[in-house]
Every structure is written in structure tokens, then in C-alpha cells.
Amino acid sequence: MFEADDLSSDLSGRAMHHLVSELFPICRSITGNGLRQTLRKIQDYIPLTTCEVPSGLKVFDWTIPAEWNIRDAYIKSSAGDRIVDLRASNLHVVSYSVPVHVRLSLAELKKYLFSDPDHPDCVPYRTSYYSPTWGFCVAHNQLVSLQEDEYEVCIDSVLEPGHLTYGQLRLAGNSADEVLISCHICHPSLANDNLSGIAVAAALAQYLRNRDLRYSYRFLFVPGTIGSIAWLALNQAAIGSIKHGFVLTCVGDAGAPTYKRSRRGEAEIDRAWVYTLQQSGDPFTVVPFSPFGYDERQYCSPGINLSVGCFMRTPHGKFPEYHTSADNVSFVKPAALRDSLDRAIATIDVIENNVTYVNQKPMGEPKLGDYGLYSGIGGTSADDYQMALLWLLNMSDGTASLLDIAERSGLPWDILKQAAVALTSADLLMRQ
Amino acid sequence: MFEADDLSSDLSGRAMHHLVSELFPICRSITGNGLRQTLRKIQDYIPLTTCEVPSGLKVFDWTIPAEWNIRDAYIKSSAGDRIVDLRASNLHVVSYSVPVHVRLSLAELKKYLFSDPDHPDCVPYRTSYYSPTWGFCVAHNQLVSLQEDEYEVCIDSVLEPGHLTYGQLRLAGNSADEVLISCHICHPSLANDNLSGIAVAAALAQYLRNRDLRYSYRFLFVPGTIGSIAWLALNQAAIGSIKHGFVLTCVGDAGAPTYKRSRRGEAEIDRAWVYTLQQSGDPFTVVPFSPFGYDERQYCSPGINLSVGCFMRTPHGKFPEYHTSADNVSFVKPAALRDSLDRAIATIDVIENNVTYVNQKPMGEPKLGDYGLYSGIGGTSADDYQMALLWLLNMSDGTASLLDIAERSGLPWDILKQAAVALTSADLLMRQ
Amino acid sequence: MFEADDLSSDLSGRAMHHLVSELFPICRSITGNGLRQTLRKIQDYIPLTTCEVPSGLKVFDWTIPAEWNIRDAYIKSSAGDRIVDLRASNLHVVSYSVPVHVRLSLAELKKYLFSDPDHPDCVPYRTSYYSPTWGFCVAHNQLVSLQEDEYEVCIDSVLEPGHLTYGQLRLAGNSADEVLISCHICHPSLANDNLSGIAVAAALAQYLRNRDLRYSYRFLFVPGTIGSIAWLALNQAAIGSIKHGFVLTCVGDAGAPTYKRSRRGEAEIDRAWVYTLQQSGDPFTVVPFSPFGYDERQYCSPGINLSVGCFMRTPHGKFPEYHTSADNVSFVKPAALRDSLDRAIATIDVIENNVTYVNQKPMGEPKLGDYGLYSGIGGTSADDYQMALLWLLNMSDGTASLLDIAERSGLPWDILKQAAVALTSADLLMRQ
């Protein structure tokens, strides 16, 4: 339906949505073959490199866990029917369940069943990465309808030393300073809370790949928490180069955009996101940093403290489909994916072009007409472009960047950039 | 009805209210035996020491005045009826009136009568500490009903060298740094504007007396203005130890709490009061510092400038009973006294526990599960306690105190304290 | 009708309005005899000196243009009727039109006609100072009613080396530090956007002339943009002495006052204007600096950056009469001129008296009664004057100026000044 290189050029967002649907059936966790399949699929679009981090390796306060893979899992009634089946949904098994094969009464079985009474038709998503146990997740309506019986319970999983796998792509720009774009890849069959971020990140990487970039860009496709911690622990020398960044997650639902600030709160990336959201004229929400959420928790831990925020549409926990089987492919909308991509591109354009100019004729206003920058007949009011020329000249005393001027003037970014180019060509501004 | 040590343990506030009613009949002024009786009564509850400062002593720009005592005062009609009588209300005599015994026509008498037409049934409260005169305060309705007559006017008062008396209690804590709690004790028969502050201060002293305290606590029971000035002038070496403080006044009426900030405006005591008021979820008011009010005027004079605010319910002048005979024992409510005490205790708990911790595992999040600080099954949202753990770890880079973290996170104080204890026990936080 | 020295003493504003009407018929531009006539008329009121700056002189990035004078201009129908005539309105000719005398068809003529369809009955104001061309401005209704004809078009103007003329008045105060008051004088027959500023500036100069002043005052009556740039370029040594200032423009319409902040945003002049506007209790608007408007653009260019704001009533472009023939003498109201003058005087009074005092008795409050500064009978609430005494004593620790105290207390300026005088007389405050 779409070519591999279509993600960023397809204005409908359907190419990204297609990638979401391709990734949806894969059974992912924080380690295992599901991650490898996921990264291979992303490699159809962008030249990711993958990294395998061995089980048992100490990464800061954590240890890479045993690798988890699962072949089959089910609950069978005594009549032999698979009433709960991994093949129906990857969510049915608590992630990282240890292997089990037993027969249990209903009462015994219920100790291992998780359901969500608030969303009785949905299968909830539960994990137990670090305490060895097993369990099944089922719709609450199914749970309450289960009859007294002897059930056959089977989880054919393997937990053994192996690797944690993550993907990485670095696009070299003119500077070694980096922008970090990170998304998590560890959720099984959850579309908005996982796959939407992957699709937009891959599209953004495609968009940036062949451009002349001020910054270098590092894209991380990592399992949540342990993946970002592993990357940080194994790449400490690289951390100092990261000047800006954001996490992409839940970027495919129909809700309005949300930006969560970095721990620094007023970092350049925070201001760039807020400015572009404001300029769009659409509804949006900006929330302060909090230490709960996605991998910005790790990037913004006190010893790391990067300028990394998080871009979402409806935040985790604020949409009823969150962490249930209702967060499926149809919950994610092509137009929302595209809008999210466009907003990320707009914000990166601010970061790329946010330089400081110095007015070369700072005593009074320069005579713009002599530089072809003034319309001949006076007496009328100024348009945005004229105002951009005047704001740039007035504020460019060496202390104000283009973003400072944009925030103060409220003018559109493209017009300010265009005016800055014209003033620089006229030798009225010089880049600091 | 109540035991002497009941004030802080009686959750109904009736014990404090009883103290108010015991103190109400005493005729107080800024000097004199009324002060001594008042302090002796308070000594039934807490081990106050009293100080006698001699008349004529220079204290900063002031001089301790002559001691004033009064035995009797009345206005008698020619028929011999005491139509105005000190025995009926201490408010009838202008405080510090010089002795007088004359017969006057109604016109002459009226020059010495004060009334409040806005509250025609109430006797107003008036003073003339520093200009020798005399006068009576009467209800406006009585004033206008007075008939032409020859009146016998008698004020049997004594103004002679003596002492100004104040009370003081210092509770030694682990540090020599002090918290100052101050209330005025000079108003005769005014319940909210005077006695409520005394009752809550005494209860607070009882509450703190047998605790292990970080700070030392200094309670001052002083006549207004001249008393605090005398204390400051005579204890200048002690001023530097006062790190926090507040004045207690008008803390017994049924209105919502009001906190008036210190002159510094954003001192730790100001922030602690505002935080605890916000956390309560009840209506409250915070007002900026102004140089009018109670003894915070002196503690916040520019050469002293202590971090001392003022806690009230309805502020002086904002309730119609203010400075009239309607500010009586029934105007003060036991529940309001108790609520005021609870809020003072909550604020002191913040000050006592507002320390700065340093995260000992600042690179990424520590693996809380390894310390027994994480619930086993993931995928659900975090409760206040989990959030407290995360906020403490995230902000504890050595620049943020517990109050900083409380303000930013909006979490309840007790949960933050509990989480800090747990993290400290796990060696994840260390007190700075 | 009014004496020459009536402007500031006439409380009705009619004297200023009379000056506006006297100046209205003069054909002004950025150079030429219209400026000289205008300045001579102002000299009837205040002892301006005039300066003649020669054409061709380089002033910063600009060059003084050729001097423009015009004797006659018209468009005649073939029947010989002057259908457009300079004598009817100076606005009919595009300012700085080159001479022309031709016969044109309607189609040819229309290329040189300017009208404003949004205000079809008004003649718009257009200029072409720096690109040599010519044109006529006409009401849009006239434009569309023009018949096919051969028109005689004549502009009898002269553009030749001469001078740019501006006026200046310096009132020497006790300090060499200056307050700059500037207005533009270059608009032909526009009453609010030009003449109102001249009238109020002249009245303000009259008001200040014979007073004992803290600051020196420099009044500039300059053609817009090129005039202020010329003054700045030729008086660079004087710029450093300018501590405060404001531009006066559009100060005669019936709208509410507007203050536009200086580029510094929170300069003393900005705070003084905002305080006096707030104190008045009337509606008003404060707008942030922007690099579009009047000569504050030059005074606030980045290499100059003076603390110069702009006082207006309805801002340029916000009233429909702006830059049209409807901005005539009747659009300007005497009462509005007077109100503008009064507000300028009030603001200057703040600047003149904004000094810092130091409390000489900073330990506790001084005993005001001993200095005759306290009413004898206590127990009542404090009036503004008592509060002013207390605020001054409390905040005067050497860091707070009178304006700081005024802003924080919200008290009226006159009462604060009066209280400061009393406290200084009592040796309780000393001027820093």
C-alpha cells in the first residue's frame, strides 16, 4: 500500500498508521524476540542499528534481566476449549510470566487472573518484570462469567540469560551537539501507548535524514525504563552532547496535543514546544514536569537532568483505553499521527534556527528603504513582515535569540526567519 | 471542668475556651496587676517565667510608662445610681485614665464620653496610654438617652512608677535556633482580640513541651507594642537566634483562617503556613505584610526584620465585634480555637521537618523493587505514596528542601515525610 | 481668547485646544517652511530654540533629505474646476511629491490617486519621503465618482537642498540628569496625531518653567523619525544624561489613557506612569513596548536604549479617524488635552520626588506620639496618613524608594510625600 520511504512525505498519515498496524501483532516485552522483530520492521523505514545488552549486566542501580520469550499460553476448560488464548491477544499473559502448566479449580485460578472492573469488556495490561510470578489478564465480564470447573493452565514461556535489545539511529549534523528523540518499544499490542510513538519517531527520522542539520539527532527505540537506563549507563560519555530532546508517546489518538516540560521547566526545548503549540492557534495543554510517565523520568533524573520533555496527545492514564485491549489500531488516527509529526517538525525547526543575531546599525533604526526593505508609500500600518524586521533590529543587541524575539513579538516563526535572512543579506544583522 | 494540662489534648477546644472565660473578667492594660493575674492564670497550664521591667526604662525609642491600676470607676446620676460602672465592664474606662472625681453637667460630661454610633448597643474599647487624660466608653444608645443632670464622675485609678510585666517560656530543642510564638495580653475583657491568642499559644506550648524538637521555642506573652519592644530591646543578643515565628491573635472566631505574611514575604514560615492552609482544602486567606496590626509590626521593623508572620481567623477590624463589648466569651468558639491550634501544629511540623535530602543513586531511577518500595504488578497508576517516593528522588539534588518538594508536587506532608523516612532507611536519600 | 501663557493654568484645556486650531492649517512635512511656521507659533508660548540641519548631512544610517516646500497643487477638470485642491486640505497631496504639471486621462490619473475604501468620505494621509514620486489623496467616494475627462494635474512643489528644522527647550534643574519629552511636528493638518502632543508638551513646559526642579527637562519638537534620529546623532554626548522620558502623541481624543512601556519595560518612568494611572481610579491601558509607533522607536533602538515610553490616549491605528481628514480640530477635546497634561504632571511629580529615605530609628517602631505624629486616643483604625507614616518607616531600610513604597502600599502619592516630609522634619527619616 505504501512504500517504505513514505512515512514523512505522506501527508495523510496513513503510511504511519500502516506501520502501527504492522507492528501491532508482535508480542513485545522489555526483552526477547518481539523486540528484535519490531526493530527489524522499523529497519524497513530507517537504517537503525541494534544493540544487544547481555542479561546480568549492571546498569546504574539496575541489572539487565533474563530474556523472556513465550511460545504459547492458554486456559482450557475441562471440555478442552481455550477460553483464554495468547493467540487472541498478547495482553492475555502478564508480561514476564514464568512458565507454568497445572490444573486448577476456579477458586485457585482466580488468584492468577487480572481484570479491570471499570472497563469490563477490555483485557487489561499487566506486567511483572522483576518479581517472578505468572498470571493472565481477562475481560472482567469474562472473569465473572467463569463457571466452576477444573482448568488447564499453560504458559509456555522461557526466562533465561539472553539480551535486552534496543535500536538507535544517529543523524550527523554540522555540530556534535545532539537532539535526543526517544520512544519506548516494549508494549505488546498497545497501539497508542507505544506504536504511535515509534511511527512518528521513524517518520521524523526519515524527514531529517537527508537534510542539512545544525544539530546531530539521536533516535532511541528502547524498552521502557530499563532500556533508557541501559542506554544512559552504557553511553555516559555521550550524555554531555545532548542539548535538547523529547520523548514521543501516545501521539496517535484524536485528542489535542499535550507537552510535558522537562525537569528544567524553561529549557529551550520547552520554550520551543510551547511557542509552536501557541502559534498553531489550536487547543493544547502544557503540563509541568513530574517524575511519573515515560523515559523522560530517566533522562530527567537528578544526576542526568537533560533538557528532555515529552510530547503526547492525550496523556497516559487520561484516556479510558489506556493499558487495555481497546488501545488498538483503530484507536490511532492517521490524521493525529500526521499532526503529531508536523508539530515535532515545527519544534525542531525552531531549535535548528534559534540563533542570536547582532544589529550592525544599532543607533536609531536603519533606513530600511535603502536596503529595499520598506514599501515606498508611508502612512499605512505595518504587516507581519515589516514588524518582524523591526522586532529583529530592535531586540538583536546580542542578548536575545530568535526564539526570544518570537516569544516577545508573537510573530510566526517562518516570517521571522525570512526577515532574519533578509536583514543578514543586507548586513544589518550578523549572526553571533 | 478540665484539668490544667488538658488544653492541647482536648480535641473539642472546650479546655481552651474555658481558659478564655477564666481570663475574661480580669482588667488588663499594658502594665499593672491585671497582667500579673493573667500570667498567674496561664501558669496553671504552662511554666511561664515572668519579667518585671521598671517604669522609666528606655527601650529603643520608647520609655516604660508608669504602672496603671484601677480600683473603681463610675458615673453616678444625681439620684445616686451608677449609670456607668467599671464593675459591669472593664471597657467602660478609657485605659490608662488618670484619676478624677468631679461633678459635671451633661454637656461637660459628654466631652469625656466615647461611643460608636455604628454599633450603638456596644461599649467601644479606647485607650490613652501616652497622653494623660481620662474618659468613659459607653454604648451609643445610652449616650443619646442621657438626661440633663449633675453627674458624679469617679475614676479611682493610680498611675505611679512600677513595672511592665510579661511572661516567657522557652522550650529547648536540639538546636539553639528558635521559633518565636508571640501573643498580646493587654486587652481588658476582649475575648477574640486577645484571649484567644493566649489560649492557643498556651495549648501549643503544652503540645510541644514534652516532644523531641529540632528547634527551640520561645513563647512570649507581652502587652502589645511596648511589651514586644521592651523584649526586643532587652534581648538583642537573642534576636539573631530567631529563625521563624508567628503572632497568634483573633484565633477564636468562626471565620476562615487568615495568614499575614512576614515582611520578607516568602520566608520559610510564610511558605509553611501557605502550604498547610492549601493542603487543608478549606477556604483561607493569605494577606501580604503591612505595617499595621499586632506585634509583627515590631518583629518586622526594618532593623529587626525577623521572619515572623501573623496567624488569625478574621483579621482585626474586619469583624463588627472588634474592639467592642461584643467581642465576648461567646463570640469565641471552642471548635475555632481547636482548628487554629491544629493549623499551628501542622505548620510547626513543616518547619520541624523541612530538611534537604540528597539522592544517593541520582543516575536514572533506583530500582525501587529491590528496596521493597515498589508494588509487584506494574501497569497501574501510582498512588500518593509512590509519587512521593518518585518526587523525593527526582528533586533531591541538594537544592530542594522537603517543603520545596511539597510545594512543587502538591503532595500531603505526612506522606512525603513517610516516604523520606523509607528512602533514608533504604540509603537512597541522605540528609544533607 | 487666551493669553500666550495660559496653556498650563487653564484648567478647561481650551487654551491648548486653541493652539491646536492655530497650528492645524499649516502645511507641515519633515522639512520645509511649515515646520518653521509651526515652531514660531509654539514660540508664542515657550522660548524654544530652533535648529536647522542641512540637507545631505549623514545622521547615523540616514541622510537629511532635500527640503520640500509646496505652493499650490490641484487637479482640474477640462471644464476648469479644481476638483482636488491643496487649499481645501493639506492632505490632498502625497507629502514630498515631486513637481508635476501634465494633462492625464482618468485611467492615467488613477495611478496617482490614493483613497481609503474603509473610510470613503475621508481623505487619507500618505507620504513618500524617500522615493521620488507624486500623488494625490482623495475621498474614496470622490474617486469612484470621477468621470472620463482630460484632467490638468499640477503640483507646484520645490525639492532642493535646504534644512530640516526642529525645536528644543531645555529647562535647567538642580541636576544635569535629564527628562526627555518629545513630540513629532511633521504631520500636515492632523490634529490628534500630531498637534495634541505639541499642545500638551508646550503646556507641560510652561508648567515646569518656573519651578524648582530636581531634573533638567529637555523638550524636543521634531519631525518624526528623521528628526529624532538627527537629534540623537548630533547630540550623542547628551544622551547619557537622559534618565527618563516619554513621547507625547494622540493625547487629545476622548478615549481612555494608554501608556506604552519603554524597551526596558520596568524602568522608573514606566513604573511611575503605571502607578499614577492606577491611582487615578480611571480606566486605562498599559501596553508593552513594541518597535512600531512614534519616536520611542529611535530612543529605544538597541544602541540608544533610553528609558523612554509613550503616553497616548487611543493609540495610532486604533481610532478610525487615524491618518485621515477626520482627525481634525473637532476630534480633539479640550478636556482630554487637560487630562493628558494632568497625568503627565502627576507622573513627573513621582519622578521628581522619588528618593530613598533611611529610617533613623529602625529598631521597633518609633514612638510617633512623641513627635506629634500620633492621634491621642488609641483603639481605632488607621487612616491613609497614619498608614503612610508606618509604611515609610517600615520599608525605609535604604533599599526602597518612595515609588517602591507607593507601589507596595497602594497609598496616594501626595499623602506619602506629606508623611515623608513630616518624618524627615522629625529626624525619623533621612534622605539617602
Coordinates of N, CA and C in Angstrom, one line a residue, chain C residues 125-194:
Chain C
Y125 N -4.1 60.1 4.6 CA -2.8 60.7 4.7 C -1.7 59.8 4.1
R126 N -1.0 60.2 3.1 CA 0.1 59.4 2.6 C 1.4 60.2 2.4
T127 N 2.5 59.5 2.5 CA 3.8 60.2 2.3 C 4.7 59.4 1.4
S128 N 5.7 60.1 0.8 CA 6.7 59.4 0.1 C 8.0 60.1 0.2
Y129 N 8.5 60.1 1.4 CA 9.7 61.0 1.7 C 10.9 60.6 0.9
Y130 N 11.1 59.3 0.8 CA 12.4 58.8 0.3 C 12.4 58.2 -1.0
S131 N 11.2 58.0 -1.7 CA 11.3 57.6 -3.1 C 10.5 58.6 -4.0
P132 N 11.2 59.2 -4.9 CA 10.7 60.4 -5.6 C 9.5 60.0 -6.5
T133 N 8.4 60.5 -6.1 CA 7.2 60.3 -6.9 C 6.2 61.4 -6.6
W134 N 5.0 61.3 -7.0 CA 4.0 62.3 -6.7 C 2.6 61.6 -6.6
G135 N 1.7 62.2 -6.0 CA 0.3 61.6 -5.9 C -0.6 62.5 -5.2
F136 N -1.9 62.2 -5.3 CA -3.0 62.9 -4.6 C -3.7 61.9 -3.8
C137 N -4.2 62.4 -2.6 CA -5.1 61.6 -1.8 C -6.5 62.2 -1.9
V138 N -7.5 61.4 -2.1 CA -8.9 61.8 -2.2 C -9.8 60.9 -1.5
A139 N -11.0 61.4 -1.2 CA -12.0 60.6 -0.5 C -12.4 59.5 -1.6
H140 N -12.6 58.3 -1.1 CA -12.9 57.2 -2.0 C -14.2 57.5 -2.7
N141 N -15.2 58.1 -2.1 CA -16.4 58.4 -2.8 C -16.2 59.4 -4.0
Q142 N -15.2 60.3 -3.8 CA -14.9 61.2 -4.9 C -14.2 60.4 -6.0
L143 N -13.3 59.5 -5.6 CA -12.5 58.7 -6.6 C -13.5 58.0 -7.5
V144 N -14.4 57.3 -6.9 CA -15.3 56.4 -7.7 C -16.3 57.2 -8.6
S145 N -16.5 58.5 -8.2 CA -17.4 59.3 -9.0 C -16.8 60.1 -10.1
L146 N -15.5 60.0 -10.2 CA -14.7 60.7 -11.3 C -15.2 60.3 -12.6
Q147 N -15.4 61.2 -13.5 CA -15.8 61.0 -14.9 C -14.6 60.9 -15.8
E148 N -14.9 60.2 -16.9 CA -13.9 60.2 -18.0 C -13.7 61.7 -18.4
D149 N -12.4 62.1 -18.6 CA -12.1 63.5 -18.9 C -10.6 63.6 -19.1
E150 N -10.2 64.8 -19.6 CA -8.8 65.1 -19.6 C -8.5 66.0 -18.4
Y151 N -7.7 65.6 -17.5 CA -7.5 66.3 -16.3 C -6.2 67.1 -16.3
E152 N -6.2 68.3 -15.8 CA -4.9 69.0 -15.6 C -4.4 68.8 -14.2
V153 N -3.3 68.3 -14.1 CA -2.7 67.9 -12.8 C -1.5 68.8 -12.5
C154 N -1.5 69.5 -11.4 CA -0.4 70.4 -11.1 C 0.0 70.2 -9.6
I155 N 1.3 70.0 -9.4 CA 1.9 70.1 -8.1 C 3.0 71.1 -8.2
D156 N 2.9 72.2 -7.6 CA 3.9 73.3 -7.7 C 4.7 73.2 -6.4
S157 N 5.6 72.1 -6.4 CA 6.4 71.9 -5.2 C 7.9 72.1 -5.6
V158 N 8.7 72.3 -4.5 CA 10.1 72.5 -4.7 C 10.9 71.5 -3.8
L159 N 11.8 70.8 -4.4 CA 12.6 69.9 -3.6 C 14.0 70.3 -3.9
E160 N 14.7 70.9 -2.9 CA 16.1 71.4 -3.2 C 16.8 71.4 -1.9
P161 N 18.1 71.4 -2.0 CA 18.9 71.5 -0.7 C 18.5 72.6 0.2
G162 N 18.3 72.3 1.4 CA 17.8 73.3 2.4 C 18.1 72.7 3.8
H163 N 17.1 72.7 4.7 CA 17.4 72.3 6.0 C 16.2 71.5 6.6
L164 N 16.5 70.7 7.6 CA 15.5 70.1 8.4 C 15.5 71.0 9.7
T165 N 14.3 71.3 10.2 CA 14.2 72.3 11.3 C 13.5 71.5 12.5
Y166 N 14.1 71.7 13.6 CA 13.4 71.2 14.8 C 13.6 72.2 16.0
G167 N 12.7 72.1 17.0 CA 12.8 73.0 18.1 C 13.1 72.3 19.4
Q168 N 13.7 73.0 20.3 CA 14.2 72.4 21.5 C 14.1 73.4 22.7
L169 N 13.8 72.9 23.8 CA 13.8 73.8 25.0 C 14.4 73.0 26.2
R170 N 15.4 73.5 26.8 CA 16.0 72.8 28.0 C 15.7 73.7 29.2
L171 N 15.0 73.1 30.2 CA 14.8 73.7 31.5 C 15.8 73.2 32.5
A172 N 16.7 74.0 33.0 CA 17.8 73.5 33.9 C 17.2 73.3 35.3
G173 N 17.4 72.1 35.8 CA 17.1 71.7 37.1 C 18.3 71.6 38.0
N174 N 18.1 71.1 39.2 CA 19.2 71.1 40.1 C 20.3 70.0 39.7
S175 N 19.9 69.1 38.9 CA 20.8 68.1 38.4 C 21.0 68.2 36.9
A176 N 22.1 67.8 36.4 CA 22.3 67.7 35.0 C 21.6 66.5 34.4
D177 N 21.1 65.6 35.2 CA 20.3 64.5 34.7 C 19.1 65.0 34.1
E178 N 18.7 64.4 32.9 CA 17.6 65.0 32.2 C 16.4 64.1 32.1
V179 N 15.2 64.7 31.9 CA 14.0 64.0 31.5 C 13.7 64.5 30.1
L180 N 13.5 63.6 29.2 CA 13.2 64.0 27.8 C 11.7 63.9 27.5
I181 N 11.2 65.0 26.9 CA 9.8 65.0 26.5 C 9.8 65.3 25.0
S182 N 9.3 64.4 24.2 CA 9.4 64.5 22.8 C 8.1 64.4 22.1
C183 N 7.9 65.2 21.1 CA 6.7 65.1 20.2 C 7.0 65.4 18.8
H184 N 6.3 64.8 17.9 CA 6.6 65.0 16.5 C 5.7 66.1 15.9
I185 N 6.3 66.8 14.9 CA 5.7 68.0 14.4 C 5.5 68.0 12.9
C186 N 5.5 66.8 12.3 CA 5.7 66.8 10.9 C 4.4 66.5 10.1
H187 N 3.3 66.3 10.8 CA 2.0 65.9 10.2 C 1.3 67.1 9.7
P188 N 0.8 67.1 8.5 CA 0.0 68.3 8.0 C -1.5 68.1 8.4
S189 N -2.0 69.0 9.1 CA -3.5 69.0 9.3 C -4.0 67.7 9.8
L190 N -3.3 67.2 10.8 CA -3.8 66.1 11.6 C -3.8 66.5 13.0
A191 N -4.9 66.5 13.7 CA -5.0 67.2 15.0 C -4.6 66.3 16.1
N192 N -5.1 65.1 16.2 CA -4.8 64.3 17.4 C -3.4 63.7 17.2
D193 N -3.2 63.1 16.0 CA -1.9 62.5 15.7 C -0.9 63.6 15.3
N194 N -0.6 64.5 16.2 CA 0.5 65.4 16.0 C 0.3 66.6 16.9

